[in-house]
Amino acid sequence: MKLTTPFTILNRKFNEMDLIRDAIKRRKLATERLHEDYRKMYKNHQFAY
């Protein structure tokens, strides 16, 4: 049985915040990469009209 102290609760909260922050960063990077890919596609693409 683990002893639950205010410190362990705080520590758990900080870890969750870090995980959330990391996930947000990753998601932002993924969307930026997607935008870059689209830009490259449009720049290299010859539109046939």
CSV table of N, CA and C in Angstrom, one decimal:
chain,number,residue,atom,x,y,z
A,1,MET,N,0.8,-1.2,0.0
A,1,MET,CA,0.0,0.0,0.0
A,1,MET,C,0.9,1.3,0.0
A,2,LYS,N,0.6,2.2,-1.0
A,2,LYS,CA,1.4,3.4,-1.0
A,2,LYS,C,0.8,4.4,-0.1
A,3,LEU,N,1.7,5.2,0.5
A,3,LEU,CA,1.3,6.3,1.3
A,3,LEU,C,0.9,7.5,0.4
A,4,THR,N,-0.3,8.0,0.6
A,4,THR,CA,-0.7,9.2,-0.2
A,4,THR,C,-0.5,10.4,0.6
A,5,THR,N,0.5,11.2,0.2
A,5,THR,CA,0.8,12.5,0.9
A,5,THR,C,0.4,13.6,-0.1
A,6,PRO,N,0.2,14.8,0.4
A,6,PRO,CA,0.0,15.9,-0.6
A,6,PRO,C,1.1,16.0,-1.6
A,7,PHE,N,2.3,15.7,-1.3
A,7,PHE,CA,3.4,15.7,-2.2
A,7,PHE,C,3.2,14.7,-3.4
A,8,THR,N,2.8,13.5,-3.1
A,8,THR,CA,2.6,12.5,-4.1
A,8,THR,C,1.5,13.0,-5.1
A,9,ILE,N,0.4,13.6,-4.5
A,9,ILE,CA,-0.7,14.1,-5.3
A,9,ILE,C,-0.2,15.2,-6.2
A,10,LEU,N,0.6,16.1,-5.7
A,10,LEU,CA,1.1,17.2,-6.4
A,10,LEU,C,2.0,16.7,-7.6
A,11,ASN,N,2.8,15.7,-7.2
A,11,ASN,CA,3.8,15.1,-8.2
A,11,ASN,C,3.0,14.5,-9.3
A,12,ARG,N,1.9,13.8,-9.0
A,12,ARG,CA,1.1,13.1,-10.0
A,12,ARG,C,0.5,14.2,-11.0
A,13,LYS,N,0.0,15.3,-10.4
A,13,LYS,CA,-0.5,16.4,-11.2
A,13,LYS,C,0.5,17.0,-12.1
A,14,PHE,N,1.7,17.2,-11.6
A,14,PHE,CA,2.8,17.7,-12.5
A,14,PHE,C,3.1,16.8,-13.6
A,15,ASN,N,3.1,15.5,-13.3
A,15,ASN,CA,3.4,14.5,-14.4
A,15,ASN,C,2.3,14.5,-15.4
A,16,GLU,N,1.1,14.7,-15.0
A,16,GLU,CA,-0.1,14.8,-16.0
A,16,GLU,C,0.1,16.0,-16.8
A,17,MET,N,0.5,17.1,-16.2
A,17,MET,CA,0.6,18.4,-16.9
A,17,MET,C,1.7,18.2,-17.9
A,18,ASP,N,2.8,17.6,-17.6
A,18,ASP,CA,3.9,17.3,-18.5
A,18,ASP,C,3.5,16.5,-19.7
A,19,LEU,N,2.7,15.4,-19.4
A,19,LEU,CA,2.2,14.6,-20.5
A,19,LEU,C,1.3,15.4,-21.4
A,20,ILE,N,0.4,16.2,-20.9
A,20,ILE,CA,-0.5,17.0,-21.7
A,20,ILE,C,0.3,18.0,-22.5
A,21,ARG,N,1.2,18.6,-21.9
A,21,ARG,CA,2.1,19.6,-22.6
A,21,ARG,C,2.8,19.0,-23.8
A,22,ASP,N,3.3,17.8,-23.5
A,22,ASP,CA,4.1,17.0,-24.5
A,22,ASP,C,3.1,16.6,-25.7
A,23,ALA,N,1.9,16.2,-25.3
A,23,ALA,CA,1.0,15.8,-26.4
A,23,ALA,C,0.6,17.0,-27.2
A,24,ILE,N,0.4,18.1,-26.6
A,24,ILE,CA,0.0,19.4,-27.4
A,24,ILE,C,1.2,19.7,-28.3
A,25,LYS,N,2.4,19.6,-27.8
A,25,LYS,CA,3.6,20.0,-28.7
A,25,LYS,C,3.6,19.0,-29.9
A,26,ARG,N,3.4,17.7,-29.6
A,26,ARG,CA,3.5,16.7,-30.7
A,26,ARG,C,2.4,17.0,-31.7
A,27,ARG,N,1.2,17.3,-31.3
A,27,ARG,CA,0.1,17.5,-32.2
A,27,ARG,C,0.3,18.8,-33.0
A,28,LYS,N,0.9,19.8,-32.4
A,28,LYS,CA,1.2,21.0,-33.2
A,28,LYS,C,2.3,20.7,-34.2
A,29,LEU,N,3.3,19.9,-33.9
A,29,LEU,CA,4.3,19.6,-34.9
A,29,LEU,C,3.7,18.8,-36.0
A,30,ALA,N,2.8,17.9,-35.7
A,30,ALA,CA,2.1,17.1,-36.8
A,30,ALA,C,1.4,18.0,-37.7
A,31,THR,N,0.6,18.9,-37.2
A,31,THR,CA,-0.2,19.8,-38.1
A,31,THR,C,0.8,20.7,-38.9
A,32,GLU,N,1.9,21.2,-38.3
A,32,GLU,CA,2.8,22.0,-39.1
A,32,GLU,C,3.4,21.2,-40.2
A,33,ARG,N,3.7,19.9,-39.9
A,33,ARG,CA,4.3,19.0,-41.0
A,33,ARG,C,3.3,18.9,-42.1
A,34,LEU,N,2.1,18.7,-41.7
A,34,LEU,CA,1.0,18.5,-42.7
A,34,LEU,C,0.9,19.8,-43.6
A,35,HIS,N,0.9,20.9,-43.0
A,35,HIS,CA,0.9,22.2,-43.8
A,35,HIS,C,2.0,22.3,-44.7
A,36,GLU,N,3.2,21.9,-44.2
A,36,GLU,CA,4.4,22.0,-45.1
A,36,GLU,C,4.3,21.1,-46.2
A,37,ASP,N,3.8,19.9,-46.0
A,37,ASP,CA,3.6,18.9,-47.1
A,37,ASP,C,2.6,19.5,-48.1
A,38,TYR,N,1.6,20.1,-47.7
A,38,TYR,CA,0.6,20.7,-48.6
A,38,TYR,C,1.3,21.8,-49.4
A,39,ARG,N,2.1,22.6,-48.8
A,39,ARG,CA,2.7,23.7,-49.5
A,39,ARG,C,3.6,23.2,-50.5
A,40,LYS,N,4.4,22.1,-50.2
A,40,LYS,CA,5.3,21.5,-51.2
A,40,LYS,C,4.5,21.0,-52.4
A,41,MET,N,3.4,20.3,-52.1
A,41,MET,CA,2.6,19.7,-53.1
A,41,MET,C,2.1,20.8,-54.1
A,42,TYR,N,1.6,21.9,-53.5
A,42,TYR,CA,1.1,22.9,-54.4
A,42,TYR,C,2.2,23.6,-55.1
A,43,LYS,N,3.3,23.8,-54.5
A,43,LYS,CA,4.4,24.5,-55.2
A,43,LYS,C,5.0,23.7,-56.4
A,44,ASN,N,5.1,22.3,-56.2
A,44,ASN,CA,5.6,21.5,-57.2
A,44,ASN,C,4.6,21.0,-58.2
A,45,HIS,N,3.3,21.3,-57.9
A,45,HIS,CA,2.2,20.7,-58.7
A,45,HIS,C,1.9,21.6,-59.9
A,46,GLN,N,1.9,21.1,-61.1
A,46,GLN,CA,1.5,21.9,-62.3
A,46,GLN,C,0.0,21.6,-62.5
A,47,PHE,N,-0.8,22.7,-62.4
A,47,PHE,CA,-2.2,22.5,-62.5
A,47,PHE,C,-2.6,22.4,-64.0
A,48,ALA,N,-3.3,21.3,-64.3
A,48,ALA,CA,-3.6,21.1,-65.7
A,48,ALA,C,-5.1,21.6,-66.0
A,49,TYR,N,-5.2,22.7,-66.6
A,49,TYR,CA,-6.5,23.2,-66.9
A,49,TYR,C,-6.7,23.3,-68.4
